[in-house]
C-alpha positions as semicolon CSV with decimal commas, in nm:
position;residue;x (nm);y (nm);z (nm)
1;M;10,928;12,260;8,657
2;G;10,967;11,910;8,513
3;K;11,282;11,857;8,717
4;F;11,105;11,971;9,034
5;A;10,817;11,732;8,965
6;K;11,059;11,443;8,921
7;I;11,235;11,528;9,248
8;A;10,901;11,557;9,430
9;G;10,783;11,228;9,280
10;A;11,103;11,051;9,378
11;T;11,083;11,190;9,731
12;A;10,723;11,074;9,765
13;A;10,821;10,729;9,637
14;I;11,101;10,706;9,894
15;I;10,865;10,812;10,174
16;A;10,603;10,565;10,057
17;G;10,853;10,281;10,036
18;A;11,003;10,353;10,377
19;S;10,660;10,389;10,538
20;A;10,530;10,071;10,374
21;G;10,834;9,882;10,499
22;A;10,783;10,023;10,847
23;A;10,419;9,918;10,832
24;V;10,514;9,560;10,754
25;V;10,763;9,551;11,042
26;E;10,506;9,710;11,274
27;G;10,241;9,457;11,173
28;L;10,474;9,161;11,223
29;R;10,612;9,284;11,554
30;D;10,316;9,443;11,732
31;G;10,011;9,319;11,545
32;D;9,759;9,075;11,689
33;P;9,828;8,743;11,506
34;N;9,452;8,681;11,504
35;A;9,375;9,017;11,343
36;S;9,271;9,050;10,980
37;F;9,522;9,125;10,706
38;Y;9,369;9,471;10,674
39;D;9,419;9,547;11,045
40;R;9,779;9,426;11,043
41;F;9,902;9,562;10,711
42;G;9,635;9,709;10,484
43;K;9,517;9,992;10,707
44;R;9,867;10,131;10,751
45;A;9,933;10,106;10,379
46;C;9,613;10,301;10,309
47;D;9,711;10,560;10,572
48;V;10,048;10,616;10,406
49;A;9,894;10,647;10,061
50;V;9,628;10,898;10,174
51;G;9,882;11,088;10,384
52;I;10,117;11,137;10,090
53;V;9,835;11,244;9,859
54;A;9,719;11,491;10,126
55;L;10,060;11,660;10,166
56;P;10,001;11,934;9,903
57;V;9,665;12,011;10,065
58;V;9,830;12,028;10,408
59;G;10,087;12,271;10,272
60;A;9,827;12,496;10,108
61;V;9,601;12,503;10,415
62;V;9,886;12,574;10,655
63;A;10,015;12,855;10,431
64;G;9,674;13,021;10,387
65;C;9,530;12,975;10,735
66;G;9,867;13,031;10,898
67;A;9,894;13,374;10,738
68;A;9,541;13,460;10,856
69;I;9,618;13,345;11,210
70;K;9,930;13,561;11,222
71;L;9,749;13,864;11,082
72;E;9,469;13,836;11,337
73;D;9,665;13,825;11,662
74;G;10,030;13,754;11,583
75;G;10,030;13,436;11,789
76;P;10,159;13,088;11,702
77;V;10,010;12,916;11,398
78;F;10,005;12,567;11,548
79;Y;9,858;12,429;11,864
80;N;10,046;12,112;11,948
81;A;9,778;11,924;12,138
82;P;9,869;11,652;12,389
83;R;9,652;11,345;12,330
84;V;9,626;10,980;12,428
85;G;9,669;10,730;12,146
86;L;9,711;10,360;12,084
87;N;9,752;10,154;12,403
88;G;9,727;10,468;12,616
89;R;10,048;10,623;12,484
90;D;10,077;11,001;12,485
91;F;10,151;11,181;12,159
92;T;10,135;11,533;12,017
93;M;9,848;11,597;11,777
94;Y;9,902;11,879;11,530
95;K;9,630;12,141;11,490
96;L;9,607;12,494;11,357
97;R;9,535;12,725;11,648
98;S;9,168;12,822;11,656
99;M;9,156;12,985;12,002
100;R;9,315;13,293;12,146
101;E;9,636;13,244;12,338
102;N;9,615;13,145;12,706
103;A;9,242;13,074;12,679
104;P;9,104;12,905;12,993
105;D;8,975;12,550;12,982
106;L;8,595;12,517;12,975
107;V;8,463;12,179;13,086
108;M;8,117;12,026;13,063
109;E;7,958;11,847;13,357
110;D;8,043;11,509;13,201
111;G;8,412;11,602;13,191
112;S;8,433;11,669;12,817
113;T;8,560;11,997;12,677
114;Y;8,306;12,267;12,599
115;N;8,253;12,335;12,230
116;G;7,972;12,583;12,172
117;E;7,905;12,812;11,879
118;D;7,932;13,115;12,107
119;D;8,264;13,001;12,256
120;P;8,439;13,329;12,347
121;R;8,782;13,166;12,323
122;M;8,771;13,128;11,946
123;T;8,934;13,377;11,714
124;R;8,755;13,490;11,397
125;I;8,972;13,276;11,171
126;G;8,943;13,000;11,431
127;A;8,564;12,997;11,403
128;F;8,594;12,962;11,026
129;M;8,849;12,681;11,053
130;R;8,634;12,501;11,308
131;K;8,329;12,509;11,080
132;T;8,528;12,381;10,784
133;S;8,753;12,144;10,985
134;L;9,060;12,309;10,830
135;D;9,225;12,324;11,172
136;E;9,245;11,942;11,167
137;I;9,426;11,915;10,831
138;P;9,780;11,908;10,983
139;Q;9,689;11,575;11,146
140;F;9,775;11,403;10,818
141;L;10,132;11,458;10,937
142;N;10,041;11,251;11,245
143;V;9,914;10,985;11,007
144;L;10,248;10,971;10,826
145;T;10,442;10,948;11,154
146;G;10,221;10,658;11,263
147;D;10,061;10,821;11,568
148;M;9,722;10,840;11,399
149;S;9,522;10,671;11,127
150;V;9,303;10,839;10,866
151;V;8,998;10,668;11,019
152;G;8,962;10,588;11,388
153;P;8,821;10,722;11,715
154;R;8,902;11,087;11,775
155;P;9,173;11,110;12,046
156;D;9,102;11,237;12,396
157;L;9,292;11,431;12,658
158;R;9,457;11,235;12,941
159;R;9,212;11,379;13,193
160;E;8,921;11,262;12,977
161;T;9,051;10,904;12,958
162;E;9,043;10,896;13,339
163;L;8,664;10,951;13,320
164;Y;8,592;10,659;13,085
165;R;8,314;10,426;13,192
166;P;8,367;10,047;13,174
167;G;8,400;9,940;12,811
168;E;8,486;10,285;12,675
169;E;8,859;10,230;12,714
170;V;8,844;9,987;12,421
171;K;8,890;10,286;12,189
172;L;9,253;10,296;12,302
173;T;9,317;9,954;12,142
174;V;9,326;10,114;11,795
175;K;9,500;10,422;11,659
176;P;9,302;10,746;11,684
177;G;9,182;10,894;11,356
178;V;9,165;11,222;11,170
179;T;8,801;11,128;11,111
180;G;8,591;10,855;11,265
181;Y;8,257;10,687;11,318
182;A;8,143;10,928;11,591
183;A;8,298;11,219;11,403
184;V;8,069;11,174;11,102
185;Y;7,757;11,041;11,275
186;G;7,687;11,316;11,523
187;R;8,021;11,491;11,578
188;N;8,013;11,727;11,874
189;S;7,633;11,756;11,882
190;L;7,614;11,419;12,061
191;P;7,677;11,391;12,436
192;W;8,033;11,281;12,503
193;H;7,954;10,931;12,633
194;D;7,731;10,871;12,330
195;R;8,031;10,952;12,110
196;L;8,243;10,713;12,316
197;A;7,981;10,441;12,263
198;L;8,012;10,493;11,886
199;D;8,390;10,474;11,918
200;A;8,357;10,139;12,097
201;E;8,116;10,019;11,828
202;Y;8,368;10,114;11,559
203;V;8,643;9,912;11,728
204;Q;8,420;9,604;11,725
205;K;8,302;9,648;11,365
206;R;8,611;9,796;11,199
207;S;8,687;9,679;10,848
208;F;8,811;9,816;10,518
209;A;8,453;9,867;10,395
210;L;8,355;10,059;10,708
211;D;8,666;10,278;10,688
212;V;8,587;10,366;10,325
213;K;8,227;10,447;10,420
214;I;8,340;10,675;10,704
215;F;8,605;10,844;10,489
216;L;8,355;10,925;10,214
217;K;8,087;11,034;10,464
218;T;8,338;11,281;10,610
219;F;8,320;11,504;10,303
220;S;7,941;11,543;10,311
221;T;7,946;11,598;10,689
222;V;8,209;11,872;10,663
223;F;8,050;12,043;10,363
224;A;7,708;12,038;10,532
225;Q;7,870;12,167;10,854
226;E;7,675;11,910;11,055
227;G;7,718;11,860;11,429
228;I;8,001;12,109;11,473
229;Y;7,893;12,231;11,814
230;I;7,745;12,073;12,123
231;E;7,370;12,131;12,131
232;D;7,325;12,125;12,509
233;E;7,546;12,406;12,630
234;E;7,428;12,395;12,991
235;G;7,680;12,291;13,250
236;A;7,992;12,439;13,094
237;Q;8,209;12,585;13,364
238;K;8,537;12,774;13,355
239;Q;8,833;12,602;13,517
240;G;9,121;12,776;13,690
241;S;9,381;12,686;13,429
242;Q;9,543;12,976;13,250
243;H;9,693;12,755;12,981
244;E;9,547;12,739;12,636
245;A;9,240;12,517;12,634
246;G;9,373;12,165;12,653
247;S;9,163;12,031;12,373
248;Q;9,128;12,311;12,120
249;A;8,783;12,150;12,104
250;S;8,869;11,841;11,911
């Protein structure tokens, strides 16, 4: 056991060192020279640290929920969700599958994805994971790969970015987050464009102190199960797609 712990510790140290070095290179090469030290270097360093600490939790959640997903319908454990990230680049966001396979896309009148409590596409384990946000836990792997940050605007589908109003596209100038300003102050209960307004506000106000505040607020929001579902469910309409819902209701 002691030998295993030493190996695990050494591996984590190697990952941390490599990721920290990559963060420095990334900050020097791609960072805005007028940005704060935190934006250029500190935020990535914090992401790596939190991501490594979260790895045992990711493993436990994937093992437990993955077994439940398989037992319920035998389908795939993960839903690899296409999303738009920093500077409009496409990436794959990792999620545990919370909907039945080949579920149709349901879209609200404003173009956002439907996310109601009575959503017929959700599986039983999926409804539980949605309420507890356990389906989002694999995104700490996205944090370690550099596609996401721990704190930032929640990422959108490509079709949703095409419906942005002027000023809302500013959210694409920072990395998307596992949690974010709009995610803890309203979540899905807010209309979509109100959430986008909060995302834009975050981009303008972002700082280490704000990120810490959002990160800590996430725990109380999740435990209280606040704002999980959209409150105005009128206007949801089924689209013709027979692919699994493009968003998995992020």
